[in-house]
mmCIF file of C-alpha atoms in Angstrom:
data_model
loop_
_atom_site.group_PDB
_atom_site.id
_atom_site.type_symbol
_atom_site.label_atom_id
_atom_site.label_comp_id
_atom_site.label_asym_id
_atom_site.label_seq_id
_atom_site.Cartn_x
_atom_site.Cartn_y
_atom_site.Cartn_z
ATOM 1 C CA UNK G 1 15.316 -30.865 -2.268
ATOM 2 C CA UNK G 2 17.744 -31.847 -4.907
ATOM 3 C CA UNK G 3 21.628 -32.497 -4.039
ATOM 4 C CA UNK G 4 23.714 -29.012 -4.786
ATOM 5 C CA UNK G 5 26.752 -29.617 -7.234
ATOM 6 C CA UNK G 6 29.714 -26.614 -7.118
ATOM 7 C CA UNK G 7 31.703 -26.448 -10.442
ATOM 8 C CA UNK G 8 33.991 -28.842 -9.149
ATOM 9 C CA UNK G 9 31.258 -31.266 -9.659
ATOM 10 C CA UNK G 10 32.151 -32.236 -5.768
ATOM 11 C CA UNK G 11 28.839 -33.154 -3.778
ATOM 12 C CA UNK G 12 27.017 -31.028 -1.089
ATOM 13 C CA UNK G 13 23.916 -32.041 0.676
ATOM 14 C CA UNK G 14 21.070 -30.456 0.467
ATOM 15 C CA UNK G 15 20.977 -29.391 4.025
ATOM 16 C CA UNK G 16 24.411 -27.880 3.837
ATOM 17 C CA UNK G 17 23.834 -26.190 0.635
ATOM 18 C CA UNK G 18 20.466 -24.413 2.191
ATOM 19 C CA UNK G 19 22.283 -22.334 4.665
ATOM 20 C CA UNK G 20 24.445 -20.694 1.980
ATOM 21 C CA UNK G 21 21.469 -19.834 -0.202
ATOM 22 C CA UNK G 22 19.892 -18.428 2.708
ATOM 23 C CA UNK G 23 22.737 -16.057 3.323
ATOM 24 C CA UNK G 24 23.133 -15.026 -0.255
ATOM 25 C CA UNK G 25 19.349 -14.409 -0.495
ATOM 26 C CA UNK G 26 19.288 -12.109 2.733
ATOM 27 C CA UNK G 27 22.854 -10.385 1.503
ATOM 28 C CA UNK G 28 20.832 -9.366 -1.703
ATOM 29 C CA UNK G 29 17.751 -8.810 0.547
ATOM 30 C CA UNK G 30 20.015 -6.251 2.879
ATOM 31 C CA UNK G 31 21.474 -4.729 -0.203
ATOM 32 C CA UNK G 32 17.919 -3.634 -1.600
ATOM 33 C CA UNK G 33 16.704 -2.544 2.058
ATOM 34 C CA UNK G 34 19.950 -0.236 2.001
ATOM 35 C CA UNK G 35 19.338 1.393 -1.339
ATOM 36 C CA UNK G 36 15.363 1.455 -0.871
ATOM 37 C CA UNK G 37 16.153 2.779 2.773
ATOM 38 C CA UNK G 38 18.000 5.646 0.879
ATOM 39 C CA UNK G 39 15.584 6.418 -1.347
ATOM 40 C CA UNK G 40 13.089 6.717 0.901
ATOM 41 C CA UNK G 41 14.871 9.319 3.340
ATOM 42 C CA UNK G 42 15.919 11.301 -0.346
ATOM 43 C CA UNK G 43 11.987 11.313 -0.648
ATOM 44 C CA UNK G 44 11.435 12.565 3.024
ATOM 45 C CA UNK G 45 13.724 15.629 2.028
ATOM 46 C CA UNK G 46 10.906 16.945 -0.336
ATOM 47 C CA UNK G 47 7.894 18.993 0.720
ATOM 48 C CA UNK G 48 6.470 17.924 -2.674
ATOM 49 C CA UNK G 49 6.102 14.909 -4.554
ATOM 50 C CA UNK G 50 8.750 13.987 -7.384
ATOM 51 C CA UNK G 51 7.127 12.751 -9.758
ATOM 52 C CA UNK G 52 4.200 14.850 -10.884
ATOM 53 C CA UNK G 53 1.686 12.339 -13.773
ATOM 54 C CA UNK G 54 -0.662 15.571 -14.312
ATOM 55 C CA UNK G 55 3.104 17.279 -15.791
ATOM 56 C CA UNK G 56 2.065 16.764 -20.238
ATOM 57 C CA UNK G 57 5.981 15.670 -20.222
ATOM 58 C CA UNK G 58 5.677 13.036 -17.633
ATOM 59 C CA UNK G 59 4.388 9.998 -19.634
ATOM 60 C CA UNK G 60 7.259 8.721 -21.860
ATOM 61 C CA UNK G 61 9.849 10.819 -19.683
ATOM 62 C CA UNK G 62 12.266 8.898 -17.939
ATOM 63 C CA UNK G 63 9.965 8.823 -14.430
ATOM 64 C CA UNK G 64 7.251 7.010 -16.355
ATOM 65 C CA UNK G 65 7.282 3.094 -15.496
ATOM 66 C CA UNK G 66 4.608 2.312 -18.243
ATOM 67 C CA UNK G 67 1.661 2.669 -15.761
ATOM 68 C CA UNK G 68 -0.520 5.971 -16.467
ATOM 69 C CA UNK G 69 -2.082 5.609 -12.648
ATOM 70 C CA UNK G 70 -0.845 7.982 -10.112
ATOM 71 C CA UNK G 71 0.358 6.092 -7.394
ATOM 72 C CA UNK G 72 3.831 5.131 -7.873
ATOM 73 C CA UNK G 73 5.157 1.330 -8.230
ATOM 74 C CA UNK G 74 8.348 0.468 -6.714
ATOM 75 C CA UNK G 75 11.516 0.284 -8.602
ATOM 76 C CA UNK G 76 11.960 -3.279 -10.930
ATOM 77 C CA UNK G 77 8.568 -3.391 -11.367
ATOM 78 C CA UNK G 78 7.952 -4.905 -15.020
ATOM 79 C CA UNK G 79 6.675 -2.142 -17.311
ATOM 80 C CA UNK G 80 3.051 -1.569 -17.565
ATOM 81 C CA UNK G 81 2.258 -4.504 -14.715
ATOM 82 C CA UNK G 82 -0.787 -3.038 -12.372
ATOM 83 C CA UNK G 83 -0.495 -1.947 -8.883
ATOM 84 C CA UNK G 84 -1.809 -5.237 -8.056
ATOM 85 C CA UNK G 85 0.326 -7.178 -9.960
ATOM 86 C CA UNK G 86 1.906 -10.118 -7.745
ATOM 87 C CA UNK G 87 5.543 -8.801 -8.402
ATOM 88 C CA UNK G 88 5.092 -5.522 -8.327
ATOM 89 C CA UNK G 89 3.344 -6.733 -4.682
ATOM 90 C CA UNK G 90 6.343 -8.072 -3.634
ATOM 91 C CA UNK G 91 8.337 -5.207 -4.018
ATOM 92 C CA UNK G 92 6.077 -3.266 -2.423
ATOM 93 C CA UNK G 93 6.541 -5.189 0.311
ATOM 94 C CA UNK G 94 10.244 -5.408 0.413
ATOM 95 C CA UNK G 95 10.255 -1.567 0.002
ATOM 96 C CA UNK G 96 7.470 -1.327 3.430
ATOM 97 C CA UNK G 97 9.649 -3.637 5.163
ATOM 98 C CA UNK G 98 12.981 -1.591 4.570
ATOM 99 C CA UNK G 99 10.975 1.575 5.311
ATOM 100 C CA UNK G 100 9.998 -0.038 8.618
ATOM 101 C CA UNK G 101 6.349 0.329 8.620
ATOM 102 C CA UNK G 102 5.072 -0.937 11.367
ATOM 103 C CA UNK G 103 1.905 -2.801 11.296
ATOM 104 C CA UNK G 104 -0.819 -2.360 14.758
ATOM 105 C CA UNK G 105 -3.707 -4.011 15.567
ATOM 106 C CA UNK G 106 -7.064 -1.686 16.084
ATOM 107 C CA UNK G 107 -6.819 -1.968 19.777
ATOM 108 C CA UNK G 108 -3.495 -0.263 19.641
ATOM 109 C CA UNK G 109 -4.179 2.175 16.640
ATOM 110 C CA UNK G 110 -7.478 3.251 19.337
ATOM 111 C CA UNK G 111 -4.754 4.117 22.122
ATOM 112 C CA UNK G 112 -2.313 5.750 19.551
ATOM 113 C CA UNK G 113 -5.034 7.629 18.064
ATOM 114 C CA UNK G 114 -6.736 8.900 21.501
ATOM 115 C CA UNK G 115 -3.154 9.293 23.623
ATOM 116 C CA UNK G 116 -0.356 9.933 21.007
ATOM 117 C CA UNK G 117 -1.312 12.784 18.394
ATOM 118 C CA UNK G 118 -1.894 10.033 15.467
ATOM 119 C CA UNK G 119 -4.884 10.115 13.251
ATOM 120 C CA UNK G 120 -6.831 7.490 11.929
ATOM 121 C CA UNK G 121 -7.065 7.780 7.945
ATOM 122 C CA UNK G 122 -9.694 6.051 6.354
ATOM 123 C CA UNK G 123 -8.183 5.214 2.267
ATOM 124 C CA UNK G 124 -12.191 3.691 1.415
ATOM 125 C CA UNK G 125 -14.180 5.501 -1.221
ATOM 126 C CA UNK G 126 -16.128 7.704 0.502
ATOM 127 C CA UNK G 127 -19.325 6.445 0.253
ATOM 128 C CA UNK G 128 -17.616 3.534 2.525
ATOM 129 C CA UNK G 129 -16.639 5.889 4.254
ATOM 130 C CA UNK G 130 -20.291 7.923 5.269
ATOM 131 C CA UNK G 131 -21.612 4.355 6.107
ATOM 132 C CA UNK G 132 -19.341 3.639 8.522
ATOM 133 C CA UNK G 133 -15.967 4.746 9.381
ATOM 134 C CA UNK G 134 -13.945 3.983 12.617
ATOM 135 C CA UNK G 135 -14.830 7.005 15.319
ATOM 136 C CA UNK G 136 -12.715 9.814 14.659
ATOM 137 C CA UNK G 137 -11.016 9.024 11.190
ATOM 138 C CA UNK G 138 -10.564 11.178 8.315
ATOM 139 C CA UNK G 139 -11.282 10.300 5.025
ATOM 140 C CA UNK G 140 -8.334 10.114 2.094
ATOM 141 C CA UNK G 141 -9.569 7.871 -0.423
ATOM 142 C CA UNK G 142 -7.057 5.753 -2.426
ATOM 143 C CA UNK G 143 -9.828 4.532 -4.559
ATOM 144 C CA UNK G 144 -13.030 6.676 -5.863
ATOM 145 C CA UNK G 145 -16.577 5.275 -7.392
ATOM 146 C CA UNK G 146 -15.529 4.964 -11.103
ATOM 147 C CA UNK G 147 -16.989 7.406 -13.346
ATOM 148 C CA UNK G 148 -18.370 5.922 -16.318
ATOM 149 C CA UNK G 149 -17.357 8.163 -19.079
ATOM 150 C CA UNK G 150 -16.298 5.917 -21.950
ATOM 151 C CA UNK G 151 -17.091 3.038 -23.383
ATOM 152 C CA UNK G 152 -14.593 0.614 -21.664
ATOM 153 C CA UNK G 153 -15.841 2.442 -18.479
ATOM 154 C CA UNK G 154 -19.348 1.014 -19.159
ATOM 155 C CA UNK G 155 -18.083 -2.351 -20.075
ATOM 156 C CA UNK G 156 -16.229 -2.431 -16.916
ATOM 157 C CA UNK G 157 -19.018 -1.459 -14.834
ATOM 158 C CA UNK G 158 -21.192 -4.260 -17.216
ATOM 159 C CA UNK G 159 -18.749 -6.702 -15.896
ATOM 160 C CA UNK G 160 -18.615 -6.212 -12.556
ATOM 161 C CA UNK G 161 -22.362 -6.144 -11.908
ATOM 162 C CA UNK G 162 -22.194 -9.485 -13.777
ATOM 163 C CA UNK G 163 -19.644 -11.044 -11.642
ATOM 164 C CA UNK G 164 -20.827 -9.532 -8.594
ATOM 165 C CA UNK G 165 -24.643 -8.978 -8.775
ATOM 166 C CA UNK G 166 -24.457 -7.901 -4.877
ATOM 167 C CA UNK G 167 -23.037 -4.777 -6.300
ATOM 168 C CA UNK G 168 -25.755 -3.201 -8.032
ATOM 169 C CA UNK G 169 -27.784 -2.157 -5.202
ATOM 170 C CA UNK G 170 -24.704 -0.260 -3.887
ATOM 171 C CA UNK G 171 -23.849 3.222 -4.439
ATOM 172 C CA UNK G 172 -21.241 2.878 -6.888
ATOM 173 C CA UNK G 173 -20.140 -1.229 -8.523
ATOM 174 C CA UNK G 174 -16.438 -0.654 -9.549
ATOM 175 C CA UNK G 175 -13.630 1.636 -8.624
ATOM 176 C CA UNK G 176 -10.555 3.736 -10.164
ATOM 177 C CA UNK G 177 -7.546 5.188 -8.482
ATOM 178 C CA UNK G 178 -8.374 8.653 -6.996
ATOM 179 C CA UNK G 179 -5.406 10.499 -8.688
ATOM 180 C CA UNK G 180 -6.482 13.291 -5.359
ATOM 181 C CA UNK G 181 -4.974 11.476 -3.316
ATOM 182 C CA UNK G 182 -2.282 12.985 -1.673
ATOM 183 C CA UNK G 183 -4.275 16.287 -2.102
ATOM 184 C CA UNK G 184 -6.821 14.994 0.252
ATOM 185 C CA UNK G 185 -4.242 13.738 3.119
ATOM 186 C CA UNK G 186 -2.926 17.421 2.874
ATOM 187 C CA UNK G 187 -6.323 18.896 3.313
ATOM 188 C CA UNK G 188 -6.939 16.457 6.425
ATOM 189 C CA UNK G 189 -2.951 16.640 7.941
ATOM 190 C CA UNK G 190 0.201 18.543 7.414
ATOM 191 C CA UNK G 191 2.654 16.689 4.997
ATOM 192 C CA UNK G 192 4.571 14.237 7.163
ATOM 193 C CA UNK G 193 1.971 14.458 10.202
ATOM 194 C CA UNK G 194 1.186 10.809 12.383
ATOM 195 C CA UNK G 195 -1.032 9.061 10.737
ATOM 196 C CA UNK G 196 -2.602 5.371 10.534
ATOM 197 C CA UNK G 197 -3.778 4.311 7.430
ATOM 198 C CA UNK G 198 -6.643 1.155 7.205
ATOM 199 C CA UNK G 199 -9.431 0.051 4.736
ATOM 200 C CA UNK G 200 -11.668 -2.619 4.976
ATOM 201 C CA UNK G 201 -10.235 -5.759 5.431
ATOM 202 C CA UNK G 202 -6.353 -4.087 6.177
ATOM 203 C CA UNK G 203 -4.065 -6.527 4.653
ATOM 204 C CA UNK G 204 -0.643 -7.911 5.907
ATOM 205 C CA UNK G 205 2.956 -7.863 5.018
ATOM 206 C CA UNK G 206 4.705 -10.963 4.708
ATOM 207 C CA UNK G 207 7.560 -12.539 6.160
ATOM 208 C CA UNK G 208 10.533 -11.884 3.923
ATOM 209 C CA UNK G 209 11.756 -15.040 5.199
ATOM 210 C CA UNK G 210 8.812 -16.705 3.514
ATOM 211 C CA UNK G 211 9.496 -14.769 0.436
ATOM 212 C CA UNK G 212 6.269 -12.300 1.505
ATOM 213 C CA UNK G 213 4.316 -15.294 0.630
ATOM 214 C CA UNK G 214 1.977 -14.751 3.287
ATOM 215 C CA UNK G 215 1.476 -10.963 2.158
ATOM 216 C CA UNK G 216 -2.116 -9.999 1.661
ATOM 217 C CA UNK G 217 -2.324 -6.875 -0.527
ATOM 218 C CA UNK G 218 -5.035 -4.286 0.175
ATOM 219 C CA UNK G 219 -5.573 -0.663 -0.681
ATOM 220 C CA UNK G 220 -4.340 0.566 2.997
ATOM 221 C CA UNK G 221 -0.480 -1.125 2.357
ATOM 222 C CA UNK G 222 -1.023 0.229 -1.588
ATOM 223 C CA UNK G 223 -1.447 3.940 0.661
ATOM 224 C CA UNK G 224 1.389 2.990 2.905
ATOM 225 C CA UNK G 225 3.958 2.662 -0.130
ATOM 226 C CA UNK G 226 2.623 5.007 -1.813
ATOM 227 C CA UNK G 227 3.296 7.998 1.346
ATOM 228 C CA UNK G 228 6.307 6.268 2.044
ATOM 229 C CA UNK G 229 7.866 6.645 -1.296
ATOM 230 C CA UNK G 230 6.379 9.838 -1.989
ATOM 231 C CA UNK G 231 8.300 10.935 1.652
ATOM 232 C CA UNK G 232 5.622 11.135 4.096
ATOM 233 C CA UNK G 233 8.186 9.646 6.612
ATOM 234 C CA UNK G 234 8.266 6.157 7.556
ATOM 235 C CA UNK G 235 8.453 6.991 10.935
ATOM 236 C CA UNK G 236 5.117 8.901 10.603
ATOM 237 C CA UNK G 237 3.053 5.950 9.094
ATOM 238 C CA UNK G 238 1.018 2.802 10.875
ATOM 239 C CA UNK G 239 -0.888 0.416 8.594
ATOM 240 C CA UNK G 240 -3.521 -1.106 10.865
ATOM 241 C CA UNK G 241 -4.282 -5.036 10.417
ATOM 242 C CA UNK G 242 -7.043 -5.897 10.579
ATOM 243 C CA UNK G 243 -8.966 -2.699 8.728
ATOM 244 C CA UNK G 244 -12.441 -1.943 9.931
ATOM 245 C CA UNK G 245 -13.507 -5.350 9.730
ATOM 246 C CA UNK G 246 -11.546 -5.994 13.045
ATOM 247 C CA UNK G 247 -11.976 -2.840 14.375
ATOM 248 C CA UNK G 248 -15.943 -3.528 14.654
ATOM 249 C CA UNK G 249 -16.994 -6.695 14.352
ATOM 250 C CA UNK G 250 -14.431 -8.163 16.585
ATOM 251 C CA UNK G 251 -13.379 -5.470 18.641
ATOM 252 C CA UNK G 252 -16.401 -3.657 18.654
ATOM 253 C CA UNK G 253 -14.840 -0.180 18.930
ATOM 254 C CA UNK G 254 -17.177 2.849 18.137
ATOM 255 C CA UNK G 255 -17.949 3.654 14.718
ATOM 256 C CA UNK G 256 -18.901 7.228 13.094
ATOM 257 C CA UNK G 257 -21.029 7.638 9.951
ATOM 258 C CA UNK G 258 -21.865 10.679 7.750
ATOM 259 C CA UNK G 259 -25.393 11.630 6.833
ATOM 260 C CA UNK G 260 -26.514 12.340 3.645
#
């Protein structure tokens, strides 16, 4: 690391300088955990959502962040970057992390979930889910099978069958954001109820000490931010690690399905 000069050009070494950066980073870190703490208990005041993206005045209106999805992307996020956009990522992460969602591993989601009044929410498309779901979860999808209804639809679905061939057996080979969401957690749960949210593979949030470097996105934390923001209650959310990969193949817990 290079040698830190102060504007009295007088020397530090790098491994005195360090420390100081540290501090300032985690004072600014503490600062946005504060103010995204705040928003998120404003949020948990509301039976209803804020923002409301089926409202004709919404897009262009001062809620609109550029994106014309439904889920909402955290504040600083740079306009019209996608949910899955590495900064907007990051702040999702910061914003989890100040909300204090905790992250469980499937064994412990199983005990919550039998023992402590908290239900397992499944955020696959549904077609995932019917295959195989872990036993006694609800479906909410976060993503649906993508209706091809236009033409950049159909070039979208063109281009995912050619860069994943696997796909075209399946039921559906691309996805869109379900903008029923929220609508299908409230037909499974009361607003605010216990719930713990997976997907497939479930994802991680990093170590703000590493500068969530080690974060691993995945639709489950995109569900996690997006209750928590809304004001589900922080309190009231668990994002299992892990998703139903772990859950069966390594823990080999019991599994439901849906018939057709």
């Amino acid at each position: 690391m290079a040698a830190a000069v102060t504007t009295r050009m007088t020397w530090v070494p790098a491994r005195l300088a360090r420390p100081t950066a540290i501090r300032a980073s985690r004072h600014r870190a503490a600062i946005s955990s504060r103010r995204v703490r705040a928003q998120i208990a404003r949020a948990a005041k509301n039976d209803e959502p804020d923002l409301d993206p089926e409202d004709p005045g919404f897009f262009g209106s001062d809620d609109w962040d550029g994106n014309e999805g439904p889920f909402i992307r955290p504040e600083g996020a740079p306009f019209f970057a996608s949910y899955t956009d590495p900064t907007v990522w990051k702040l999702m992460q910061e914003n989890l992390v100040a909300g204090e969602v905790e992250q469980i591993l499937p064994a412990k989601a199983k005990l919550m979930a039998e023992n402590d009044g908290w239900t397992l929410i499944d955020v696959r498309p549904y077609p995932d889910y019917c295959e195989a779901h872990a036993w006694g979860a609800k479906s909410a999808q976060l993503y649906v099978p993508m209706e091809v209804d236009s033409l950049a639809k159909g070039a979208k679905a063109v281009a995912s069958v050619l860069l994943f061939p696997e796909r075209l057996g399946k039921k559906y080979v691309n996805v869109e954001c379900n903008e029923d969401f929220l609508d299908e957690m409230q037909e499974e749960l009361e607003w605010g109820d216990k719930v713990i949210l997976y997907c497939a593979t479930g994802g991680v949030i990093g170590d703000p000490e590493l500068n969530y470097a080690d974060g691993q996105q995945s639709a489950s934390l995109i569900a996690a931010h997006e209750l928590a923001m809304r004001g589900w209650g922080t309190d009231n959310i668990k994002h299992m690690a892990g998703g139903l990969g772990m859950w069966d193949a390594i823990e080999g817990f019991d599994l439901g399905a849906v018939e057709d």
